[in-house]
Phi, psi and omega in degrees: 000136180292131178277151181249135180241160181253165176063222183265006186296314185296309178302319180295318180295319181297318179293321182295317184270351181072030181281142177277177183296333181296335180261349181289331177207147179295140177294157180290125177227166183297326179230127184303130177084001185231139170251109179275125190241118178273135175198167184285311185082006180228017190241069179294143005264019185273314180204111183199173178256135180281186184299338180264003179085009180272136178290130183210176178131168180302309181293328177296314179296319178296316181298316179297320181293320177296313179302318180297319178296329180277353183073027182243153175278129179280126177232121186263137178239113184270136181206155178293149182302322185301336180244010190289322180288323176296324178297325176296314181293334180271010176063035175279340178202165181277322185219162169242126174238090189201048179052046179279115179294138178274105180241157180299322180296314180293325183293347176293329186235349185233141174272150179228147169288176168300156179301139176244356176198157177227144174202177177241150169292150177218143174281138180241136180228169178292138186300321187272354183279167179264354182289120182227071181294138180257331183226169177295333177299330179290348182265358181298132182082359182259154174274117185236124180274143183201158179288132180299128177081006182273164172303324183295321177299315181299318180298318180295316181292322179295330180293328178078148175078004181258137176278091185278124179244116185265151182221159177297325183200177184297319184304321184292313184281334175290326175294318178293324177296314180297328181276357178086010179276350176232155175275331183197171172224167184221122183200199185279138180301322180295324177296316182300313180300320180295315182298316180297321184283318193254333188247358176055033176288144181281056179229165178213156178280142175244229185295134172270130190251129169072190181274160176304140181248142181273142172240148182221171174278120183271146180203173178299136183297331182279347184271073184290330179294324179290319178301313180302315182292318181294317178301317180294319179299318179297319177298320179294320180296324178287321183291324184267003176090355181296317181299313182300321179297315180295316182298316179294325180302318186266329187233350181072016181202167177272114182260016181275354181239150179299000000 
């Protein structure tokens, strides 16, 4: 928690220590001393509950590390993806740390930190099937599962001719894909690799689509003090090696670069 000083002590201390504005005062949050973080809790390996019911994942570790740099207590608020952006606007949490893609459309109404990860969309198919789509054009006429309200849904619809089937989250449509109720699914390349490696799901990655996409920490567009503080915290996490440690833990590589 940021300590408060009286008189000229704080400015003098800040100049002496070379502290930036993010440390001169705590950023504005909904509850003093707390960073409320919105996420799904069902999107492994980014945010999910382990066998003991504990919230874990890459985004969980990043969110906790950012909160610690800000001197705030991390408090997680779980919600379905389809309503997660609306929840931010309704002041249910201060930030969303849940692989939120930074898009021009979202930036009209939502503030974002600097990018903290990059990945590509990837087509997912049943492991035992012969269907091996390389492009979105190969999905025309097929039933494809995707998260409701996600960038991936928009990409499928923009491609045209695809029977897009939306779901609350990844577990539901991956289960339908494994059961043969879908021809394919569409999600993040990092997710596909994790599922194949850790959960033994009968699925496999097919075509990787497009250029790497940036994801950022989403927040209210008007909360500029929080953006400044979060950006500085992310830079510090990269500089002190914390980010690289978290990234290697989950993916075996540095995902902070395209």
